[in-house]
Amino acid sequence: MARTVILDTETTGLEPSQGHRIIEIGCVEMVDRQLTGNHYHVYINPEREVDAGAREVHGITDDFLADKPVFAAIVNDFLSFVSGAQLVIHNAPFDVGFINHELRLLGLSGGEAQIEGRCAVADSLAWARKKHPGQKNGLDALCRRYAIDNSNRTLHGALLDAELLALVWLAMTGEQKLLFASDQEGNDGSNGGQTTIRRLTDHRPALKVVRATAAELEQHRERLVAISKTGGQCLWQEDVPQEEGTVPDASA
């Protein structure tokens, strides 16, 4: 059973090194890529003021947080919910840095003060940047890309953002499961726990192979030489074939 927890936080500011604290934690649970409906959500009294810039992002005020529990009062419940799970966090270094800061403020040290020692951590932002290089990969942009309704997200909120990220994560990583999907499966890739491997038929048409001409190879070499002269190292030059007979195959 693979248990995943999608996590988001809201904070008083951007830098724990400047004394900023967590004010909201939202988590949703998935088991074997299925949302269970189980979640963890809490507001936290940070024992300091919320920066104006942060308040504009999430709308959480000092007055609202005044009667909320401090982190020390909720830490056991929080760690109980997430420990042993894979955490999926958008821009994980930010949230992980704040969580670890809160653990250190409780006097913990070493592995006990590092959430990475209790959970595996996956950064969905890093994943999105690899999958969609050169594109916007904020949560709103990913919701638009994967047709996920985020119309209620007028302000950032830890639980709402975790719920949206869970849907984004399922859509963004769904290809892994679809590789083993049968024609009869539903849109969620589930077929009652059974998997059917789809194989290519032995009677499929042969792939057409197109080889580069000598002139094309020369143009390619000239382009790589020009790139190398810009000051960087052009690793492709090491792989350029020296003879036409060594040109790698490429499918049309």
Backbone as a ProteinNet text record, in pm:
[ID]
protein_1_A
[PRIMARY]
MARTVILDTETTGLEPSQGHRIIEIGCVEMVDRQLTGNHYHVYINPEREVDAGAREVHGITDDFLADKPVFAAIVNDFLSFVSGAQLVIHNAPFDVGFINHELRLLGLSGGEAQIEGRCAVADSLAWARKKHPGQKNGLDALCRRYAIDNSNRTLHGALLDAELLALVWLAMTGEQKLLFASDQEGNDGSNGGQTTIRRLTDHRPALKVVRATAAELEQHRERLVAISKTGGQCLWQEDVPQEEGTVPDASA
[TERTIARY]
85.4	0	88.6	75.7	155.3	72.4	119.3	47.3	119.2	43.8	97.4	17.2	87.9	22.4	62	-36.7	-14.3	-21	83.4	95.3	118.6	58.8	86.8	83.3	157	156.4	134.9	88.2	91.1	173.3	238.7	335.1	319.6	390.8	386.4	472.7	560.9	652.4	730.8	840.7	912.5	1033.6	1089.5	1217.4	1211.3	1223.9	1230.6	1353.9	1459.9	1580	1554.3	1444.6	1406.6	1295.9	1275.5	1178.1	1037.2	1017.1	881.5	839.5	708.5	653.2	539.8	505.3	391.1	262.3	159.5	29.7	-82.4	-58.1	-161.3	-93.6	-145.3	-100.5	-223.3	-215.7	-323	-265.9	-325.2	-279.2	-399	-383.2	-482.8	-411.5	-482.6	-423.2	-465	-368.6	-395.7	-334.9	-404.5	-351.9	-362	-248.2	-243.5	-308.1	-272.9	-316.7	-467.9	-531.1	-673.3	-691.8	-763.3	-792.8	-886.1	-848.2	-926.2	-1031.7	-1022.1	-1110.8	-1057.1	-950.4	-889.1	-796.5	-803.3	-719.9	-681.1	-581	-537.2	-530.2	-591.4	-593.5	-593.5	-506.5	-498.9	-446.5	-499.7	-442.7	-358	-251	-152.7	-123.4	-119.5	-77	75.5	128.3	272.7	349.1	275.4	338.4	420.8	377	435.3	335.1	360	269.8	290.6	184.6	191.1	233.5	332.4	374.9	260.9	256.9	150.4	152	271.1	279.2	223.6	253.1	200.2	49.2	0.1	-144.6	-220.4	-160.8	-225.4	-237.7	-147.3	-149.7	-255.3	-259.5	-349.7	-467.1	-463.6	-576.9	-593.8	-495	-505.6	-451.2	-531.5	-496.5	-445.9	-381.6	-334	-450.9	-559.5	-675.5	-732.6	-738.9	-792.2	-706.8	-575.2	-483.3	-465.4	-516.8	-487.9	-528.6	-641.2	-688.1	-657.5	-572.3	-537.7	-423.1	-409.2	-301.6	-164.2	-61.9	75.3	124.1	236.7	286.3	314.9	367.7	399.4	276.5	159.4	35.8	-16.6	25.1	-29.4	75.8	200.9	308.5	290.8	245.5	231	124.8	10.7	-94.6	-46	25.7	77.3	175	272.3	372.2	308.3	208.9	139	70.7	16	-54.6	41.7	159.2	246.7	355.9	393.6	509.5	490.7	595.1	594.1	535.4	474.4	413.5	513.8	481.9	552.9	482.2	557.5	501.7	519.7	414	421.3	393.9	490.3	481.8	524.4	451	487.6	589.3	707.6	821.8	858.4	892	915.5	1019.4	1131	1229.3	1170.8	1072.9	1011.1	938.8	845.9	765.7	851	940.1	1027.1	1114.1	1165.9	1247	1170.7	1043.9	963.1	929.4	894.3	861.5	982.5	1098.7	1219.4	1254.5	1229.3	1252.6	1163.4	1036.5	944.9	990.3	1038.8	1086	1209	1296.9	1415.5	1377.6	1275.3	1231.5	1178.4	1137.3	1090.8	1205.7	1329.1	1446	1491.8	1428.5	1470.8	1597.1	1673.1	1797.5	1820.7	1920.3	1953.3	1836.9	1820.7	1714.3	1575.6	1561.1	1429.4	1379.9	1472.1	1434.3	1428	1421.5	1414.8	1297.4	1200	1083.9	1124.2	1236.8	1284.7	1326	1356.6	1389.3	1267.5	1150.3	1025.2	944.3	969.9	890.4	981.8	945.6	1005.6	938	1013.9	960	976.1	866.1	868.4	828.2	907.7	879.7	803.2	673.7	591.6	630.8	688	733.4	853.1	948.9	1063.4	1018.2	921.5	866.3	802.3	723.4	654.5	754.1	861.6	961.5	1031.9	1051.7	1111.5	1012.4	887.1	783.9	742.6	745.3	702.2	810.1	927.2	1035.4	1000.8	1040.7	1018.7	877.3	790.3	652	625	514.2	474.3	428.6	478.7	447.1	399.4	345.9	277.7	150.1	89.7	-28.5	-142.9	-166.3	-274.3	-248.2	-124	-90	-109.4	-71.9	-88.3	-235.9	-315.7	-459.8	-518.3	-477.9	-526.2	-479.4	-354.3	-298.1	-370.1	-408	-471.7	-623.3	-679.9	-825.2	-884.6	-820.3	-868.3	-928.8	-1049.9	-1122.8	-1061.1	-1000.8	-943.7	-1012.2	-1137.4	-1208.4	-1230	-1225.9	-1243.3	-1114.2	-1005.6	-876	-853.1	-930.4	-909.7	-793.6	-770.1	-655.1	-590.2	-463.2	-397.6	-453.8	-471.3	-513.3	-452.9	-398.3	-320.5	-403.8	-523.5	-602.7	-652.9	-704.8	-751.4	-636.9	-520.4	-407	-360.6	-365.2	-329.2	-427.5	-555.1	-656	-634.9	-607.8	-581.8	-453.6	-349.8	-223.6	-238.3	-321.9	-345.4	-399.4	-494.2	-550.7	-446.1	-366.4	-259	-158.6	-120.5	-20.8	-70.5	-196.3	-252.3	-250.1	-285.7	-286.7	-145.2	-54.6	81	160.5	131.5	204.9	124.3	9.9	-78.9	-23.6	72	125.4	189.4	247.4	312.4	213.1	92.3	-7.1	-67.9	-84	-146.4	-62.5	66.5	149.2	98.7	27	-21.1	-172.8	-235	-380.6	-435.7	-548.6	-616	-719.1	-767.7	-866.1	-997	-1021.9	-1148.9	-1144.4	-1029	-1019.4	-1093.7	-1131.3	-1195.8	-1093.7	-1141.1	-1052.6	-954.3	-982.3	-891.1	-781.6	-781.2	-675.4	-696.3	-813.3	-837.1	-915.4	-875	-950.5	-969.3	-1004	-1034.9	-913.2	-796.4	-676.3	-600.4	-653.9	-587.8	-513.6	-398.8	-323.7	-297.2	-317	-290.9	-183.8	-73.4	35.3	0.2	4.8	-25	104.8	113.9	235.1	214.4	321.9	316	300.5	220	199.1	321	344.7	457.2	436	311.9	280.4	275.6	324.4	323.5	420.7	396.7	487.4	625.5	726.7	863.4	880.5	959.3	985.4	1074.2	1040.3	1121.1	1243.9	1361.7	1486.1	1536.5	1561.1	1613.7	1752.3	1852.6	1989	2029	2109.4	2158.3	2254.5	2248.1	2341.7	2474.2	2577.5	2708.1	2697.2	2619.4	2602.7	2534.2	2435.1	2364.8	2456	2539.8	2635.2	2733.6	2778.9	2873.2	2808.3	2682.7	2611.2	2594.1	2570.8	2553.6	2683.8	2795.5	2925	2955.4	2924.4	2950.5	2868.9	2745.2	2660.6	2716	2763.7	2819.1	2946.5	3028.5	3149.4	3112.9	3009.9	2966.1	2915.4	2844.1	2793.9	2909.6	3011.1	3123.8	3202.2	3196.8	3271.4	3204.4	3083.1	3015.3	3070.1	3158.4	3220.8	3181.6	3074.9	3033.2	3089.9	3075.9	3121.2	3008.2	3032.8	2929.6	2951.5	2878.6	2897.3	2857.3	2768.1	2723.2	2837.5	2940.6	3050.6	3117.7	3115.2	3179.2	3104.5	2976.3	2893.8	2868.7	2926.4	2903.5	2975.5	2905.6	2971.1	3069.3	3180.7	3283.6	3265.8	3189.4	3166.1	3017.7	2976.8	2834.5	2776.8	2855.7	2805.1	2774.5	2819.7	2794.2	2677.7	2603	2491.6	2385.7	2341.3	2236	2106.5	2028.8	1898.8	1804	1711.4	1605	1475.6	1372.6	1243.5	1178.5	1112.7	1045.4	915.9
-119.3	0	123.8	206.1	328.7	445.8	506.3	618.9	748.9	843.8	974	1081.7	1183.6	1298.7	1423.2	1492.4	1618.6	1728.9	1810.2	1905.9	2047.4	2143	2284.4	2360.1	2469.1	2554.2	2698.8	2779.4	2924.6	2976.5	3090	3139.2	3289.7	3340.4	3483.4	3563.9	3498.3	3565	3461.3	3504.2	3416.6	3346.2	3396.6	3345.2	3301.5	3171	3129.3	3185.6	3214	3271.6	3411	3474.7	3605.9	3596.9	3475.8	3456.9	3429.5	3406.8	3380	3238.3	3220.3	3095.8	3044.3	2919.5	2857.9	2899.7	2933.2	2968.5	2875.3	2793.4	2700.9	2581.4	2463.2	2340.3	2269.9	2229	2151.6	2028.4	1913.2	1786.7	1705	1638.2	1541.2	1409.7	1301.5	1168	1095.3	1026.9	933.6	799	692.8	557.3	488.1	441.4	378.2	467.6	595.9	696.6	721.1	688.7	716.2	810.6	921.8	1011.6	942.2	943.6	871.4	958.5	1091.7	1181.5	1216.8	1149.7	1178.6	1298.8	1391.4	1510	1559.9	1647.7	1713.5	1862.6	1942.1	2087.4	2158.2	2258.3	2332.5	2472.4	2569.8	2704.7	2713.1	2791.8	2794.2	2938.9	2963.2	3092.9	3100.5	3191.9	3196.3	3271.7	3331.5	3408.6	3526.1	3579.7	3699.7	3753.6	3872.5	3931.1	3871.1	3875.5	3833.7	3953.8	3933.9	4043.3	4084.9	4213	4264.4	4194.6	4171.8	4106.6	3965.9	3892.5	3756.2	3758.5	3854.5	3864.3	3890.4	3964.5	3989.1	3860.4	3765.8	3639.8	3545.1	3528.3	3427.6	3486.1	3614.8	3678.4	3642.8	3578.4	3535.8	3646.8	3691.6	3807.4	3764.9	3859.8	3835.2	3808.7	3883.1	3864	3723.4	3675.2	3541	3434.7	3454.7	3353.8	3362.2	3468.4	3495	3380.5	3312.9	3206.1	3066.1	3057.4	2926.5	2862	2730.1	2662.8	2696.5	2691.6	2710.5	2579.7	2587	2468.3	2353.3	2383.5	2278.3	2196.5	2259	2190.5	2096.6	2118.2	2035.7	1943.7	1955.8	1886.6	1735.1	1678.3	1532.3	1482.1	1552.5	1513.1	1526.4	1635.7	1658.1	1548	1519.5	1417.7	1279.2	1253.3	1124.7	1107.3	1217.9	1209.7	1187.1	1251.1	1247.7	1142.7	1097.1	1008.3	880.2	843.6	721.4	736.9	851.6	873.7	939.8	936.1	1021.3	1157	1262.4	1396.7	1453.6	1506.9	1579.9	1725.9	1813	1954.2	2035.9	2142.9	2230.8	2332.7	2329.9	2406.7	2357	2228.9	2160.6	2228.3	2281.4	2342.1	2451.4	2525.3	2632.1	2573.2	2480.6	2424.8	2339.4	2259.4	2175.9	2263.1	2373.9	2464	2518.9	2554.7	2607.3	2498.4	2379.2	2269.8	2235.3	2223.6	2192.2	2302.5	2427.1	2539.4	2526.5	2491.9	2475.6	2360.5	2252.8	2139.3	2177.6	2256.8	2300.3	2393.7	2476.7	2566.3	2489.4	2364.2	2280.3	2212.8	2240.3	2182	2052	2010.4	1887.3	1914	1808.7	1823	1698.9	1706.9	1592.5	1550	1419	1365	1395.1	1415.4	1444.5	1581.9	1669.1	1804.3	1818.1	1705.1	1706.5	1619.6	1682.9	1606.9	1502.3	1527.1	1429.7	1298.8	1301.3	1178.7	1097.8	1157.7	1089.8	1052.9	1123.6	1105.7	1117.8	1049.5	1079.8	1206.1	1292	1419.2	1428.5	1457.5	1480.9	1625.3	1694.4	1833.5	1837.9	1868	1869.2	1983.5	2092.1	2201.3	2157.2	2089.4	2038.2	1938.2	1854.7	1757.4	1829.6	1934.1	2008.2	2078	2132.2	2201.3	2105.9	1982	1883.1	1840.7	1831.5	1786.8	1897.9	2022.5	2136.8	2246.1	2219.3	2318.4	2446.7	2559.5	2688.4	2740.1	2671.2	2714.3	2754.3	2822.6	2857.5	2730.5	2710.8	2588.2	2614.7	2735.8	2761.4	2678.7	2671.9	2587.6	2631.7	2761.7	2808.8	2768.8	2783.6	2748.2	2599.2	2517.8	2373.2	2334.4	2402.9	2375.8	2405.3	2516.5	2547.8	2442.9	2402.3	2306.4	2172.2	2130.9	2000.2	2010.2	2126.6	2146.6	2114.3	2164	2146	2278.4	2273.6	2393.6	2454.1	2570.5	2640.5	2775.7	2784.7	2912.6	2960.6	2869.3	2909.7	2962.3	2959.7	2999.7	3149.6	3230.1	3374.1	3416.6	3341.4	3359.3	3222.8	3223.7	3098.3	3045.2	2915.8	2849.6	2711	2667.6	2544.1	2422.1	2409.3	2290.4	2293.5	2407.2	2417.7	2391.9	2450.7	2432.3	2286.9	2219.6	2078.5	1994.5	2027.1	1952.2	1970.9	2094.9	2120.3	2051.4	2057.4	1995.3	1844.4	1784.7	1640.5	1604.5	1683.5	1657.5	1682.4	1787.6	1815.3	1700.5	1653.1	1545.6	1417.9	1384.7	1266	1280.6	1400.8	1423.5	1425.8	1489.1	1508.4	1379.1	1288.7	1162.6	1044.3	1072.9	965.2	877.2	928.3	849.5	721.6	721.3	601.8	486.9	517.3	412.6	375.5	475.4	449.7	358.4	344.7	253.3	110.4	78.6	-56.4	-64.2	37	41.9	-43.9	-109	-185.2	-97.1	-141.7	-62.7	-50.2	-140.7	-139.8	-54.8	4.1	78.9	210.7	264	393.4	504	626.8	741.2	754	691.8	704.3	599.5	515.6	416.2	294.7	283.4	171.5	62.3	-63.7	-176.5	-284	-236.4	-332	-401.1	-340.2	-399.5	-488.1	-512.5	-595.9	-508.1	-552.6	-479.7	-569.7	-515	-587.5	-513.7	-580.4	-517.4	-513.6	-395	-379.3	-390.3	-484.7	-510.4	-476.3	-439.8	-414.5	-546.1	-543.6	-663.9	-696.5	-825.1	-867.8	-830.1	-796.9	-768.5	-619	-537.8	-393.5	-360.6	-252.4	-213.2	-178.1	-207.4	-175.1	-23.6	21.4	163.6	211.5	327.3	385.3	452.1	426	482.1	588	706.5	815.3	850.5	845	873.9	1013.3	1079.7	1211.8	1200.2	1298.8	1302.4	1361.5	1347.9	1404.8	1556.2	1621.5	1766.3	1804.2	1728.5	1756.1	1735.1	1630.5	1607.4	1723.2	1773.9	1884.3	2009.3	2036.4	2150.8	2135.5	2012.1	1986.5	2013.9	1967.6	1991.2	2141.3	2213.7	2356.6	2428	2385.9	2446.9	2419.1	2296.7	2263.4	2341.8	2360.5	2440.3	2583.8	2637.2	2773.7	2783.6	2681.7	2682.1	2679.9	2596.4	2583.6	2713.9	2798.6	2924	3030.3	3003	3100.8	3100	3005.5	3002	2881.8	2813.1	2695.2	2568.3	2459.1	2330.7	2262.4	2227.6	2163.3	2012.7	1945.8	1802.5	1722.7	1777.9	1704.9	1677.9	1763.5	1743.3	1608.4	1560.3	1432.1	1316.6	1338.6	1229.8	1241.2	1341.9	1357.9	1246.6	1165.5	1057.9	1113	1043.3	1087.7	1037.8	934.2	880.2	863	874.4	867.1	733.9	628.4	495.4	478	573.8	560.4	643.5	703.1	788.9	705.5	749.9	675	676	567.5	560	658.1	710.5	795.5	759.4	739.3	701.8	823.1	806.1	918.5	948.8
0	0	0	-104.1	-115.9	-64.3	44	104.4	71.6	16.3	-21.9	49.5	98.6	160.2	82.5	29	-39.6	64.6	75	185.2	134.1	205.3	178.7	310.8	316.9	435.8	394.6	489.5	477.9	594.7	574.9	673.2	694.9	795.9	824.6	729	656.4	564.5	486.8	428	335.1	393.5	503.8	551.8	698	725.2	865.6	936.5	860.8	921.4	977.5	934.1	984.4	1089.9	1141.2	1247.7	1201.6	1073.3	1024.6	1060.7	1073.7	1127.7	1039.1	1060.7	993.1	1063.4	984.3	1041.9	996.3	895.2	848.2	782.2	809.6	744	687.9	562.2	500.8	434.1	458.5	400.8	353	239.4	194.8	167.5	189.6	182.5	54.4	-6.7	-115.4	-78.4	-112.4	-96	-230.8	-280.3	-412.5	-518.5	-514.2	-610.8	-606.7	-497.6	-481.4	-362.9	-383.4	-273.3	-174.6	-47.5	53.9	120.8	107	179.4	317.2	358.6	487.6	473.6	566.8	557.6	696.4	697.7	820.9	792.5	879.9	857.5	991.4	1005.1	1130.3	1103.5	1178.8	1185.1	1311.8	1306.3	1414.6	1454.1	1583.7	1634.9	1623.7	1541.2	1519.7	1627.2	1721.1	1829.3	1776.2	1665.3	1605.2	1503.3	1450	1352.5	1213.6	1134.7	994.6	910.3	823.4	735	642.3	609.7	523	386.9	332.3	201.5	204.6	310.5	322.7	341.3	419	443	313.1	221.6	92.7	11	32.9	-41.6	13.6	147	203.5	281.9	316.4	382.7	529	590.7	730.8	820.2	915	997.7	1136	1203.4	1339.5	1433.7	1418.3	1505.1	1490.1	1367.3	1343.3	1411.8	1413.4	1466.5	1618.3	1680.8	1821.8	1913.2	1885.8	1974.7	1922.1	1820.1	1763.1	1841.6	1835.2	1910.1	1853.8	1937.8	1891.2	1829.9	1758.9	1689.3	1785.6	1901.9	1998.9	2037.2	2031.6	2071.9	1963.9	1838.9	1729.5	1667.3	1708.9	1639	1639.7	1751.2	1756.5	1659.9	1653.3	1559.8	1415.3	1388.3	1253.2	1212.7	1298	1264.5	1254	1336	1328.3	1192.6	1138.9	1010.5	894.5	896.7	779.6	786.9	905.4	917.6	838.4	765	685.2	547.4	518.8	387.4	293.2	164.6	70.6	71.3	100.6	94.9	-45.1	-100.5	-227.4	-195.1	-226.8	-191.7	-312.6	-341.4	-452.6	-402.4	-461.2	-412.4	-272.7	-265.3	-137.9	-49.1	-102.7	-12	78	27.8	107.7	228.1	205.4	314.1	407.1	349.3	431.8	522.2	468.3	549	668.3	647.4	757.7	858.4	810.5	903.6	989.1	926.9	1002.9	1102.1	1063.1	1154	1277.8	1256.7	1369.5	1460.5	1401	1481.8	1563.6	1504.9	1579.1	1694.8	1674.1	1781	1902	1879.3	1989.8	2062.6	2018.4	2084.4	2023.4	1912.3	1845.6	1765.8	1741.5	1666.2	1582.6	1492.3	1408.1	1321.9	1306.6	1222.8	1274.8	1407.2	1463	1421	1381.3	1340.4	1189.8	1119.7	974	928.3	864.8	819.4	716.7	644.9	546.6	612.3	741.8	812.6	849.2	838.5	872.8	748.8	637.9	515.8	393.9	287.3	156.9	105.2	39.3	-8.4	-159.6	-229.6	-374.4	-400.2	-481.2	-514.4	-646.7	-639.7	-760.9	-853.6	-800.5	-886.3	-969.7	-908.3	-982.8	-1088.4	-1052.6	-1147.3	-1265.8	-1237	-1342.7	-1434.3	-1378	-1460	-1555.7	-1513.5	-1602.9	-1711.7	-1674.5	-1769.1	-1864.8	-1816.4	-1897.7	-1894.3	-1948.2	-1939.8	-2013.8	-1954.4	-2018.5	-2007.8	-1933.6	-1918.2	-1773.7	-1751.9	-1615.9	-1544.2	-1423.8	-1350.8	-1208.7	-1186.4	-1060.8	-1053.4	-935.7	-918	-1007.7	-1020.2	-1107.9	-1252.9	-1298.2	-1436.3	-1460.6	-1363.9	-1379.3	-1377.8	-1296.5	-1297.4	-1435.1	-1495.2	-1630	-1729.9	-1718.8	-1814.7	-1809	-1687.3	-1671.4	-1652.1	-1685.5	-1683.2	-1546.1	-1440.4	-1303.5	-1256.7	-1207.2	-1167.1	-1040.9	-1055.2	-939.1	-917.9	-960.4	-954.8	-811.4	-713.4	-573.3	-511.7	-585.9	-529.5	-550.4	-482.4	-489.8	-400.6	-292.6	-204.8	-183.1	-145.4	-111.8	19.4	26	149.3	150.6	264.7	267.1	227.9	281.7	251.1	107.1	62.5	-75.9	-173	-146	-236.2	-236.5	-121.6	-116.3	-196.2	-189.3	-265.6	-416.4	-458	-600.2	-645.4	-562	-598.9	-611.2	-528.1	-538.3	-677	-727.3	-860	-969.2	-951.8	-1047.5	-1048.8	-930.8	-920.2	-988.5	-967.9	-1032.9	-1184.9	-1233.1	-1378.1	-1434.4	-1363.1	-1414	-1414.8	-1322.7	-1313.7	-1366.6	-1428.4	-1471.2	-1579.6	-1661	-1772.1	-1723.7	-1604.4	-1553.5	-1544.3	-1497.5	-1484	-1618.8	-1707.3	-1835.4	-1923.4	-1896.1	-1973.7	-1962.8	-1855	-1831.8	-1836.8	-1893.7	-1895.4	-2008.4	-1983.9	-2087.7	-2155.4	-2270.9	-2344.5	-2268.2	-2174.2	-2103.6	-1978.5	-1941.8	-1818.3	-1828.1	-1713.1	-1707.5	-1717.6	-1711.8	-1725.6	-1611.7	-1494.6	-1381.8	-1386.8	-1491.3	-1505.2	-1417.3	-1353.1	-1262.5	-1333.1	-1310.9	-1368.4	-1263	-1143.3	-1038.1	-982.4	-993.2	-935.8	-1032	-1152.6	-1251.5	-1351.4	-1395.5	-1496.7	-1615.1	-1733.8	-1857.1	-1934.1	-1963.6	-2036.1	-2184	-2240.8	-2383.1	-2460.7	-2552.2	-2627.4	-2775.2	-2842.7	-2986.4	-3061.2	-3164.5	-3243.3	-3328.6	-3351.9	-3436	-3582.3	-3619.9	-3760.4	-3789.4	-3698.1	-3721.9	-3835.4	-3911.2	-4020.8	-3966	-4046.1	-4006.1	-3998.5	-3902.5	-3888.9	-4002.9	-4055.8	-4161.3	-4100.1	-4156.8	-4106.4	-4203.9	-4154.3	-4236.6	-4184.8	-4271.7	-4232.9	-4281	-4200.5	-4238.1	-4355.8	-4445.7	-4558	-4511	-4595.5	-4563.2	-4545.1	-4629.9	-4619	-4488.1	-4447.9	-4323.2	-4202.6	-4209.5	-4101.8	-4089	-4203.2	-4200.5	-4142.7	-4180.7	-4125.5	-3974.1	-3931.8	-3789.3	-3714.6	-3770.2	-3706.5	-3698.2	-3804.3	-3804.6	-3696.5	-3678.2	-3576.5	-3436.1	-3411.9	-3281.4	-3253.7	-3356.3	-3339.9	-3303.1	-3369	-3339	-3195.5	-3148.5	-3010.7	-2912.6	-2941.3	-2849.2	-2837.1	-2940.8	-2937.8	-2852	-2804.3	-2719.1	-2577.9	-2548.1	-2416.5	-2333.9	-2371.5	-2297.2	-2358.6	-2287.3	-2338.3	-2412.6	-2536.2	-2618.4	-2612.5	-2525.1	-2506.2	-2629.2	-2711.3	-2829.6	-2925.8	-2923	-3016.2	-2995.1	-2871.4	-2843.2	-2907.7	-2939.2	-2992.9	-3142.7	-3208.2	-3351.1	-3425.9	-3507.7	-3582.2	-3683.8	-3700.6	-3790.6	-3931.4	-3946.6	-4079.7	-4100.2	-4225.4	-4253.7	-4213.4	-4220.7	-4186.1	-4040.3	-3957.1	-3813.2	-3765.2	-3856.5	-3817.9	-3744.2	-3626	-3555.3	-3634.6	-3618.1	-3682.3	-3616.7	-3695.1	-3640.9	-3708.9	-3633.4	-3694	-3753.3	-3865.2	-3932.6	-3860.6
[MASK]
++++++++++++++++++++++++++++++++++++++++++++++++++++++++++++++++++++++++++++++++++++++++++++++++++++++++++++++++++++++++++++++++++++++++++++++++++++++++++++++++++++++++++++++++++++++++++++++++++++++++++++++++++++++++++++++++++++++++++++++++++++++++++++

